[in-house]
Each structure stands twice: as C-alpha cells, then as structure tokens.
Coordinates of C-alpha atoms in Angstrom, one line a residue:
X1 CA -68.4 -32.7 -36.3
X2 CA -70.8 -32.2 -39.7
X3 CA -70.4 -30.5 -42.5
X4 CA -73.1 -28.0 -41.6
X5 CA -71.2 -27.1 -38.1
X6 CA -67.9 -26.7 -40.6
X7 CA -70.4 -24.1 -42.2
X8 CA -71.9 -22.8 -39.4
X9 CA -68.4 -21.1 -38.5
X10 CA -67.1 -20.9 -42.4
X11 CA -66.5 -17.1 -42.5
X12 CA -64.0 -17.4 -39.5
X13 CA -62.1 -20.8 -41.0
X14 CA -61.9 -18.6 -44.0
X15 CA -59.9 -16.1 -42.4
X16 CA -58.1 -18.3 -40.2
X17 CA -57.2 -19.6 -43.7
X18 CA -56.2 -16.0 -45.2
X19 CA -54.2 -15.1 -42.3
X20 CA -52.4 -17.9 -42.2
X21 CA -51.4 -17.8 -46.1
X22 CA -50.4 -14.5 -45.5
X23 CA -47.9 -15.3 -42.7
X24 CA -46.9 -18.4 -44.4
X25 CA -45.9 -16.3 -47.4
X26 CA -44.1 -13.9 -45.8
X27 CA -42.2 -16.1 -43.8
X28 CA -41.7 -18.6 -46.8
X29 CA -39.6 -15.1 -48.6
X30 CA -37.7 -14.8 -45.3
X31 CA -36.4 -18.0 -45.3
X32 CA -35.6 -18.2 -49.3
X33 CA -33.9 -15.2 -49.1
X34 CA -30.7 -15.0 -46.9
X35 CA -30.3 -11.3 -47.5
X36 CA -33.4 -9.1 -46.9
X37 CA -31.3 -6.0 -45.7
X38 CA -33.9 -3.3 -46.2
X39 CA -36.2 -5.8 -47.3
X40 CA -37.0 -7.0 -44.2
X41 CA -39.3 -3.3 -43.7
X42 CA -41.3 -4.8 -46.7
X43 CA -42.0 -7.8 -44.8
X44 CA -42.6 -6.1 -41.5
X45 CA -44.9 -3.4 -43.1
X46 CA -46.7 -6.4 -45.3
X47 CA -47.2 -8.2 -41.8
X48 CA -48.3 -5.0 -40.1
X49 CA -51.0 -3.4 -42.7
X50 CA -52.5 -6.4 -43.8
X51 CA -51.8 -9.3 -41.4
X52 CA -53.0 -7.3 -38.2
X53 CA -56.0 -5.8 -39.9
X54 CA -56.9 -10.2 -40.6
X55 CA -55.7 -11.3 -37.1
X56 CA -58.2 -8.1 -35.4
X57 CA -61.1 -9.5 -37.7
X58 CA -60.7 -12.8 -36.9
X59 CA -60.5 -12.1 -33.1
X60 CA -64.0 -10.4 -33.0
X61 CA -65.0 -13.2 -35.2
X62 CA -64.2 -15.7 -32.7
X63 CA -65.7 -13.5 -30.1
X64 CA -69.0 -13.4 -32.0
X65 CA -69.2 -17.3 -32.4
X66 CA -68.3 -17.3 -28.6
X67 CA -71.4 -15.0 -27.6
X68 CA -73.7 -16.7 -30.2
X69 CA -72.8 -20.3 -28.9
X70 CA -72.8 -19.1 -25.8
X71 CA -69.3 -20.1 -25.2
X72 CA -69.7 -23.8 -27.1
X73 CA -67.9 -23.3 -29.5
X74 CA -66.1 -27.1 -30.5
X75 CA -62.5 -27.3 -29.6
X76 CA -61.5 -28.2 -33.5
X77 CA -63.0 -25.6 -34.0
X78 CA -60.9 -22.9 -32.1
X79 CA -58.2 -25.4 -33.7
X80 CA -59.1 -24.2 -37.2
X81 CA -59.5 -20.7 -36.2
X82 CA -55.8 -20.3 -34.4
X83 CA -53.9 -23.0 -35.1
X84 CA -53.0 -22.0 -39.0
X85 CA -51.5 -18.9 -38.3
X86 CA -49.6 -19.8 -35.3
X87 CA -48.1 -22.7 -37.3
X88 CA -47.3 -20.2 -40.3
X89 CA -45.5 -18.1 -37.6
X90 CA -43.3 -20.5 -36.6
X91 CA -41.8 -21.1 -40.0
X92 CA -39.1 -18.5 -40.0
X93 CA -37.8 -19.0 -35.7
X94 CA -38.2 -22.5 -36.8
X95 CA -36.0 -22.3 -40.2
X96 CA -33.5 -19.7 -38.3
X97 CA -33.0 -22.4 -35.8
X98 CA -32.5 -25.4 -38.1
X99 CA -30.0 -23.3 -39.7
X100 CA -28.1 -21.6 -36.8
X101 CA -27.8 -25.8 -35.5
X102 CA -26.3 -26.3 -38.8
X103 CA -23.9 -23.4 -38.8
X104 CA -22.9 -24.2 -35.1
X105 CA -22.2 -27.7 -36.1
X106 CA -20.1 -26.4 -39.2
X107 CA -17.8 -24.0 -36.7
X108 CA -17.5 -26.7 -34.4
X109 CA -16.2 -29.1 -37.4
X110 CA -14.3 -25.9 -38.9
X111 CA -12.6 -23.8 -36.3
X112 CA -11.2 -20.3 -37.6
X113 CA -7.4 -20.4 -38.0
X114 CA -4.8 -18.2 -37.4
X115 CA -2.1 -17.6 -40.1
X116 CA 1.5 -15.7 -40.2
X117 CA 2.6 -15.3 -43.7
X118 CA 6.7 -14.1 -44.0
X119 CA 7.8 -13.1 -47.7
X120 CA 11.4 -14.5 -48.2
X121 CA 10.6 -14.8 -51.6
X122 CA 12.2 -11.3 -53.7
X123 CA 8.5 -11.0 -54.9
X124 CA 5.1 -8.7 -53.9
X125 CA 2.9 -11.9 -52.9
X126 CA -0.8 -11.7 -53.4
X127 CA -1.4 -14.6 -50.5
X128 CA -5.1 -16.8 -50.4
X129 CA -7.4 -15.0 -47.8
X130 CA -10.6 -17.1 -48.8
X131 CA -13.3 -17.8 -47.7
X132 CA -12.4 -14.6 -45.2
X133 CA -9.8 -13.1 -43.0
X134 CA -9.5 -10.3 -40.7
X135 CA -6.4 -8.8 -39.0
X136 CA -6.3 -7.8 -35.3
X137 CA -7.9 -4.7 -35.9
X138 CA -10.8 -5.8 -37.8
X139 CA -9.8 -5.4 -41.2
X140 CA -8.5 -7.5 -43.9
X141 CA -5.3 -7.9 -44.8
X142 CA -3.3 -5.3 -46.4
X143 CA -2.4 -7.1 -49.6
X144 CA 0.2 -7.4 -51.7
X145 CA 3.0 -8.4 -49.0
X146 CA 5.5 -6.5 -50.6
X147 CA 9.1 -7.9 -51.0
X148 CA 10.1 -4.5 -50.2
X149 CA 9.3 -4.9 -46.3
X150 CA 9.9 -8.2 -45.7
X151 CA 10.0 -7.4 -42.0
X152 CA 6.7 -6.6 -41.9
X153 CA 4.2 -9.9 -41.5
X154 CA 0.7 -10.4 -42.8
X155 CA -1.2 -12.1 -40.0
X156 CA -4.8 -12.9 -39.5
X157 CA -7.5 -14.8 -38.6
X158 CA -8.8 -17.2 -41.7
X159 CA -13.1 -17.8 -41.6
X160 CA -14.3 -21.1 -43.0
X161 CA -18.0 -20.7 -44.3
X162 CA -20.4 -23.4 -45.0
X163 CA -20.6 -22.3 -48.5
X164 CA -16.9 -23.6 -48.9
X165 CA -17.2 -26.8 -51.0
X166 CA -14.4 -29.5 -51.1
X167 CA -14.0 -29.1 -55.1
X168 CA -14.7 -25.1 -55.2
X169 CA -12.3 -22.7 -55.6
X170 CA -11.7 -21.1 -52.4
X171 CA -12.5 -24.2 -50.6
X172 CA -11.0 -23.6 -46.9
X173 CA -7.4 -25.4 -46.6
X174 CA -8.0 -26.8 -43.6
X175 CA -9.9 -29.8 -41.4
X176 CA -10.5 -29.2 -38.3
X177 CA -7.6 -27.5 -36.9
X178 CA -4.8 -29.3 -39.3
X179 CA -3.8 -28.9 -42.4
X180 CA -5.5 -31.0 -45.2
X181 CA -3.5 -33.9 -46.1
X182 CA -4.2 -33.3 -50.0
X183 CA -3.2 -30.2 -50.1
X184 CA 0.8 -30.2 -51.7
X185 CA 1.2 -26.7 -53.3
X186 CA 0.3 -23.3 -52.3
X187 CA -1.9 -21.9 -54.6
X188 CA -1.2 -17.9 -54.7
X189 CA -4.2 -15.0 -55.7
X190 CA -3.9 -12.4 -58.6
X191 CA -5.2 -9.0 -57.8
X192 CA -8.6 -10.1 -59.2
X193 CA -8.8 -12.6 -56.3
X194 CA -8.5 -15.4 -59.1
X195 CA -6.1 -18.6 -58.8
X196 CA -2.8 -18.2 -59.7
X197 CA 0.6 -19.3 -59.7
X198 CA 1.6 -22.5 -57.2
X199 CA 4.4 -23.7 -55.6
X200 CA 5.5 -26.9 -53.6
X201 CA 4.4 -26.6 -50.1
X202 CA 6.7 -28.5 -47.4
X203 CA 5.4 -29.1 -44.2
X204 CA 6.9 -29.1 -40.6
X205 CA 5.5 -31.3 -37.5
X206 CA 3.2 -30.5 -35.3
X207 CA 3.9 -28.6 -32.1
X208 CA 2.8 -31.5 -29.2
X209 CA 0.0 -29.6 -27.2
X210 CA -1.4 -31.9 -25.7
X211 CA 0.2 -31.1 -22.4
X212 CA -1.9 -28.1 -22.6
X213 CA -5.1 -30.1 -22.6
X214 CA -5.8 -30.6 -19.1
X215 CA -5.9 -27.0 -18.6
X216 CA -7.2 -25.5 -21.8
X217 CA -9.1 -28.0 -23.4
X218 CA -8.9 -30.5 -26.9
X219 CA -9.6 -27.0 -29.1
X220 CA -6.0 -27.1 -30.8
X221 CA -7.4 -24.4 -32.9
X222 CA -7.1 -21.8 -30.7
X223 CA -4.0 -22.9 -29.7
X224 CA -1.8 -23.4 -32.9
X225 CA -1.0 -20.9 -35.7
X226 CA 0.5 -21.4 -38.8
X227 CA 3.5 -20.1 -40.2
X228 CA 4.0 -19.6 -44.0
X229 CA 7.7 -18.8 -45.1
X230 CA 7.4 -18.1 -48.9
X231 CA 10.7 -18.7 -50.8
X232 CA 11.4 -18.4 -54.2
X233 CA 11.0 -21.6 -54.8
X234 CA 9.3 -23.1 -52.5
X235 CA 6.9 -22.4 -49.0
X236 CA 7.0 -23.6 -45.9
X237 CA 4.2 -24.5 -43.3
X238 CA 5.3 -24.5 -40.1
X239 CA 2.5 -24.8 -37.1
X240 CA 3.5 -23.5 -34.1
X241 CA 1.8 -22.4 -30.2
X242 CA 0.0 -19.3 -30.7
X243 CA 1.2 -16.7 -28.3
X244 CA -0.3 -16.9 -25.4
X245 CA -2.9 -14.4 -24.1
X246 CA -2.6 -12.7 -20.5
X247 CA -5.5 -14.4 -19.0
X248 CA -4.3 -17.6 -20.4
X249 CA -1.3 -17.3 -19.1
X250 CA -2.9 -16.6 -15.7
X251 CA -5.0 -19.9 -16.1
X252 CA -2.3 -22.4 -17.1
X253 CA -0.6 -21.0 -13.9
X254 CA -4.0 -21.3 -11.8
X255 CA -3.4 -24.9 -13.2
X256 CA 0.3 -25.4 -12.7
X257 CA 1.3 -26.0 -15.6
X258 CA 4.8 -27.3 -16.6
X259 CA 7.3 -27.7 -19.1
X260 CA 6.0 -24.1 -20.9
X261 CA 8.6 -21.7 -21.4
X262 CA 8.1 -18.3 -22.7
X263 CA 10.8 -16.3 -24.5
X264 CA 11.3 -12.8 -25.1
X265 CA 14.1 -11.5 -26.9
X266 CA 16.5 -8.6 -27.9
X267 CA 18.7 -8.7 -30.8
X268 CA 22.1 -7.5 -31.1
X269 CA 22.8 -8.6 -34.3
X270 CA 22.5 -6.2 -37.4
X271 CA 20.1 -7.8 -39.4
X272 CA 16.6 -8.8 -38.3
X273 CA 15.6 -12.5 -37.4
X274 CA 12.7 -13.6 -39.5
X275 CA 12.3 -17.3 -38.3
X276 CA 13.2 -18.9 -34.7
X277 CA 13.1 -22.0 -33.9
X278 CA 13.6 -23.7 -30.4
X279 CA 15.1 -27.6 -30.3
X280 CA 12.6 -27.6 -33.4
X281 CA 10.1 -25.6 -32.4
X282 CA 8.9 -22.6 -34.5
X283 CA 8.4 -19.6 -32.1
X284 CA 5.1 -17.2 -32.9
X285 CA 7.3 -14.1 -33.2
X286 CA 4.3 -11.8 -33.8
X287 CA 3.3 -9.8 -36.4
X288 CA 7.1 -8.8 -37.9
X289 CA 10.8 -9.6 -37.6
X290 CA 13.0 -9.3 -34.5
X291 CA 14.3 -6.2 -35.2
X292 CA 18.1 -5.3 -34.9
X293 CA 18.7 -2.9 -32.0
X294 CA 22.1 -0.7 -31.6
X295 CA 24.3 -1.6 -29.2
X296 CA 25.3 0.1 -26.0
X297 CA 26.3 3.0 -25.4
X298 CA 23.4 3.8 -28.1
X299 CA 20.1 5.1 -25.6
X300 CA 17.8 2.6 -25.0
X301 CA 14.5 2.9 -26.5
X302 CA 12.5 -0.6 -27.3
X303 CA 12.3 -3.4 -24.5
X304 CA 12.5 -7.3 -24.8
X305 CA 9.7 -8.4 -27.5
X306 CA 8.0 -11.3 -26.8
X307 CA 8.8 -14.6 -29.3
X308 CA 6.0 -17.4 -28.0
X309 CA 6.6 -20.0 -26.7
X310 CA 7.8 -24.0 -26.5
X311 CA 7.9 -26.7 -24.6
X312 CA 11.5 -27.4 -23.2
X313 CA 13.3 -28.8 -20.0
X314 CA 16.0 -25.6 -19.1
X315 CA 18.1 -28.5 -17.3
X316 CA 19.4 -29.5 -20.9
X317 CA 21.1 -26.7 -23.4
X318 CA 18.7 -25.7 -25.7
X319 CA 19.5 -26.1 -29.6
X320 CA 18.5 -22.6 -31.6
X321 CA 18.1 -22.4 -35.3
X322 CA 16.9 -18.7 -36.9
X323 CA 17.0 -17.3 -40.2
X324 CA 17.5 -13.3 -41.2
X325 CA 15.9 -10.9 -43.9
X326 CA 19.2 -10.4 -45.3
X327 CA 20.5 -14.2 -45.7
X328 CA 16.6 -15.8 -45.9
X329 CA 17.5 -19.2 -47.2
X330 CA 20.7 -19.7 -44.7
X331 CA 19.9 -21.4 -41.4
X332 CA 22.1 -20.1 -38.0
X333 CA 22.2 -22.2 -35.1
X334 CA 23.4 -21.9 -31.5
X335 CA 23.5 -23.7 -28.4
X336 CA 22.1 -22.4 -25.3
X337 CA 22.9 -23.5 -21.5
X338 CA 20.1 -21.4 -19.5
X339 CA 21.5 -20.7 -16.3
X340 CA 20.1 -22.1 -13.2
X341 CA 18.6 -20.1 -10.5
X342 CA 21.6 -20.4 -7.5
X343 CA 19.0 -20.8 -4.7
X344 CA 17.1 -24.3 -5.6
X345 CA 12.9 -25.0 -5.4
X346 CA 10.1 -22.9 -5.7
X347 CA 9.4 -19.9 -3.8
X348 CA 5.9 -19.3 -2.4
X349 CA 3.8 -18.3 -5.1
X350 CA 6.0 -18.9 -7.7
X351 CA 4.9 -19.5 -11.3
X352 CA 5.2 -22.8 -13.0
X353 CA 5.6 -21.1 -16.1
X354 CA 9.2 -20.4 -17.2
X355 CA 10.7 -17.3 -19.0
X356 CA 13.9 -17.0 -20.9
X357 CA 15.1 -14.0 -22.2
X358 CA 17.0 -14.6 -25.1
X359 CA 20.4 -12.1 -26.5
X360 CA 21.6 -12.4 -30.0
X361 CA 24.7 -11.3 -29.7
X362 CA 27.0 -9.8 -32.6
X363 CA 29.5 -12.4 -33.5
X364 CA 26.3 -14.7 -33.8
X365 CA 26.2 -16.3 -30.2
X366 CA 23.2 -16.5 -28.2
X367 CA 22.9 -15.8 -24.1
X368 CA 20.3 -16.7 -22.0
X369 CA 18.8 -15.3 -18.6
X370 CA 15.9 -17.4 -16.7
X371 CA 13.1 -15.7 -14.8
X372 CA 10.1 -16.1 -13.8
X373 CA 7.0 -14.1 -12.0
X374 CA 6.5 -14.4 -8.0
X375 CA 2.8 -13.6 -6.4
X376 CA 3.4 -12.3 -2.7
X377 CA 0.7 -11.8 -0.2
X378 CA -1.6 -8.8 -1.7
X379 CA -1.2 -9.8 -5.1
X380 CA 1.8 -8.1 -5.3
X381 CA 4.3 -9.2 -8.4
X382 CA 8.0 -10.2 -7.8
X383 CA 10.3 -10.8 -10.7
X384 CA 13.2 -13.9 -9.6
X385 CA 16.2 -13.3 -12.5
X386 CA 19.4 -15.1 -13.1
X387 CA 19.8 -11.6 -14.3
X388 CA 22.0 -10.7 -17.6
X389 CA 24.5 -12.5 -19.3
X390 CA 28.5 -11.4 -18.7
X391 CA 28.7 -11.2 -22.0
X392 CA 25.3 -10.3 -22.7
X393 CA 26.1 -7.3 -20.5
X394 CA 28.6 -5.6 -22.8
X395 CA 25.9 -4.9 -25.7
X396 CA 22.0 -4.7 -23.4
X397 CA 21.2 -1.0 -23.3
X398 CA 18.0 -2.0 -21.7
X399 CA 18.9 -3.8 -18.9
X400 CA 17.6 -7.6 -18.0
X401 CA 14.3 -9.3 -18.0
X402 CA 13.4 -7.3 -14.9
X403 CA 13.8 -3.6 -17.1
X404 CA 10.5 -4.7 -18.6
X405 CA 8.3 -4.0 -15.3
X406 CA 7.7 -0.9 -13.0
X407 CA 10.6 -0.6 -10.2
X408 CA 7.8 0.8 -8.2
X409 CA 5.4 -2.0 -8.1
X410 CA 7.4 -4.9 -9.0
X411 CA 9.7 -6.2 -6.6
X412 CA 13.2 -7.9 -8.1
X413 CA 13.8 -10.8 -5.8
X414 CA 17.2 -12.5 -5.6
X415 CA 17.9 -15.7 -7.2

C-alpha cells in the first residue's frame, strides 16, 4: 500500500486513532486504580459521551469509504480503522484476568485458616486478626477476649491477602495450611492494631489426616483448625480436625470411612472444661467451654454438645487429658474403656463412623457410651447405643446419646 492510499482514507485512521486513545486511557485508569467505587460512573459516562459519539463517526466513516471504493476498501485498511480500539478495549478484561490468575494462584498457595483462641491467661488479650478475619456470622471478632469470660472463645476464619509481605507487619503466620516454621513467639495487638507485647509460642503435633484424603481430598486447610491456649506465660498452638460439617459427615460415610470417631459430651463436673484432648489429640470443642451442667434430679435443659473429633480404635481404652477455667494450668487425665456393642458386626446400613458420648463425672472420672447412626430402607435413621453408663446414670438428667434425636422419627435399635 502507498502513502497516498494511507491519505486517501486519513480522516478515518485519524479517528480510528482518537478512539482508540480514548479507550486506552480510560482503561489504562481502571487498571492503575484498584478502587474506582463511584469512580467507575466517571469512566462509564467518559466512555459513553465521548467514546460512542467517535465509534458512530467512525462507523459512517467506514461506510462512506465502502460506497466510494465501491466496497474495495484494502484489508489493512479496515485493520487501521478497527483494530486500535478493539485492542484498547481489551486492556482492562485482559489486566482483570492476569490479575484474578494471580490471586487464584495466591489462594491456592494461601488457604484461609481457621483459628480458636482460649484466654487462660488472667489478662483482656487483644489477639492478631491480620491481614483479616471474620466470625461465623460475618463479622469480625469481638475484641478484647476478656479474662473475665474465659468460657467464652474467639473463633474465626483468618484471610491471607497478596498484599501480605514476608518482612511486613501483618505478614500472614502461615504457609500453606501449617504453621510457619520461623515463627517462635506470639506477637499480641494494642487497641490501635499496632505490634505489641510477645510471648513464647509452643507448638503441638499435627493431627495425621491423611486418612481423610481419599475421601476429602489433600486440602488440609479445610480440614485442620488451630487452637491458641494463651497463658500467662506462655501460648500454646495446638492444630486439631475441624469439626466436621453434616454433609461431610454424610460423604466420609458415602466413602466408608474408618477409624473417625466423633464425641459429644456432657459434663458433670462443676467447673467448665476448656481444653480436651483424646490419646493426644486436641478436640475442636467449638466456640466456648464445656459447660458444667447440674446434676439429677435438677430438670434437664441442654443436650450432649458436640467436642470434634479424633482418630482412635474403641477396642483399646482411650487415654483423656482436659484442663478447666478454674485450675487452667493443671492437666486432668482419665482412662476410658468404651463399651462394646453386645451383638458383634455391622448392621445393614450402618455408619462407619463412630460416636462416643462422653460423662465427666463428679469425683473426676469419665464414662463412655458408643453409638452410632443406622440408615433403614426409606431413609429412615436408627440410633444403635450401648446406652448410659451405670454410673453415668446416677447424675445424666438428659438421658443417653439417643435423647438427642426425635423418638418419633428415629428409631432406637438394640445393641
């Protein structure tokens, strides 16, 4: 192509050229600026009033040279005309989805984390929440964690952000779904949100999920939380199996799982129980302490609360270790033969997954009843319970595992 068929169509190249400086520069200010908020109207009214008004013009442009040339018009030259702006309108899909690759990669690297702070300390703790945590209801936590209610928990979900650098000050404690080696103190927050005091952070092992894998998946993320026991002195980090979620319940059963058990408890003793372990496993209690419950003949008016769970084989005694609000830095153990069901083997439609119900008892002795759920033609639930305890019975106002489900709908089998 000449230089004089260049300027036979130059008034259309020229606005191809406008337009496309127009579009470029708008999408250029999108991109550099992460946070338009009501900003974005200016852009969309810029595009509108002055970017359609170029695109009409150059359209009846084009349309002129096509009646003039009689429809021989060069193909570089439709290039010129609507190539430009296309290419300028790309820039911000095509920026947005560099960057959402990028922040995909960075979640997939940097899981969100589940955390259970418990203050044994004596002391209103202002604990990290950086980068960003929210509670189960969507809001952040409610901060200090006083000393005054140490029954009560602060858990959350904790957000990584790709922001977060390695050296900065709210750099995110964890990689991947562990713990950062380096990290050997707890560093606490002032009310400002500012770094402030530290204390020696102990760790505990890992929880071994990885019989869990076949059925869920390698995302130990979702599977682990960690619990943070804050002394006076000192804090504890403690991972442990998140408790586990109806549906996944449903789909480690769907996949016969085994060696899972899943504890609830009820708690005869008069103080609350802010830490259980199980043969060294920390149980994901919830959200606060195992409350103390009255003895019979007090009414009954709270049912077994669930405590997570641990791996365990309930054909060896089980060795229990808890601590209490009142007595936070004493450890109280127990040893635990879980009754056997009397009729041996699995029923039809029997759950691989195991339940215990655990009762602390008042002299500081723990009893045990197995159970587990039943699935009988129709979908129809059956409970099978060694049922409670002989000397479990002499306290339990609320009856056995099986007082926890609808008489009506759920049948109570024998064992």
């Amino acid at each position: 192509m000449t230089t004089k068929t260049y300027r036979h169509y130059l008034f259309g190249i020229i606005l191809s050229v406008a337009l496309a400086g127009w579009l470029a520069a708008l999408g250029i200010i999108a991109v550099a600026t992460p946070n338009l908020g009501w900003g974005i109207v200016a852009l969309l009214t810029g595009a509108i009033w002055v970017g359609v008004p170029l695109a009409i013009l150059l359209a009846i442009t084009w349309i002129a040279y096509m009646v003039r040339d009689r429809g021989q018009v060069p193909g570089r030259v439709h290039a010129l005309l609507f190539v430009p702006a296309l290419l300028a309108l790309l820039i911000y899909p095509v920026s947005d989805s560099i960057e959402r690759g990028k922040y995909d990669a960075f979640s997939a690297a940097h899981p969100p984390i589940g955390e259970t702070h418990v203050n044994l300390s004596g002391n209103d703790l202002w604990i990290d929440t950086k980068p960003s945590a929210s509670t189960s209801s969507g809001a952040g936590p409610n901060l200090p964690l006083a000393a005054s209610k140490p029954e009560q928990f602060a858990a959350f979900i904790r957000y990584p952000t790709p922001t977060t650098g390695a050296n900065a000050p709210s750099a995110f404690p964890y990689d991947g779904a562990r713990l950062n080696d380096k990290i050997q103190q707890y560093t606490y927050r002032l009310a400002s949100g500012d770094a402030g005091a530290s204390l020696p952070l102990k760790r505990l092992p890992y929880p071994d999920l990885t019989p869990l894998f076949p059925a869920l998946g390698k995302k130990e993320a979702t599977m682990v939380r960690y619990f943070y026991f804050h002394y006076p002195d000192h804090v504890e980090v403690a991972p442990a199996l998140q408790r586990l979620a109806g549906m996944t319940e449903q789909q480690l059963d769907g996949k016969k799982q085994t060696g899972l058990v899943l504890f609830k408890t009820q708690n005869y003793m008069p103080n609350g129980i802010a830490r259980l372990e199980i043969n060294g496993q920390t149980l994901d209690i919830g959200e606060r302490a195992l409350a103390p419950v009255m003895p019979l003949p007090a009414s009954c008016h709270d049912y077994p609360y669930p405590a997570g769970g641990a791996f365990a084989d309930l054909g060896q005694p089980l060795t229990l270790r808890w601590q209490t609000l009142d007595a936070p830095h004493t450890w109280h153990t127990a040893t635990l033969q879980v009754p056997a069901f009397r009729q041996p083997g699995r029923m039809n439609g029997e759950s691989t997954l195991l339940r215990v119900q655990l009762y602390f008892l008042p002299d500081g002795t723990v009893e045990g009843e197995r159970f587990v759920e039943v699935r009988q033609a129709r979908d129809q639930l059956a409970i099978r319970a060694t049922g409670v305890p002989p000397r479990a019975a002499a306290y339990t106002r609320c009856g056995g595992a099986f007082s926890a489900f609808n008489p009506q709908t759920v049948k109570l089998l024998a064992d």
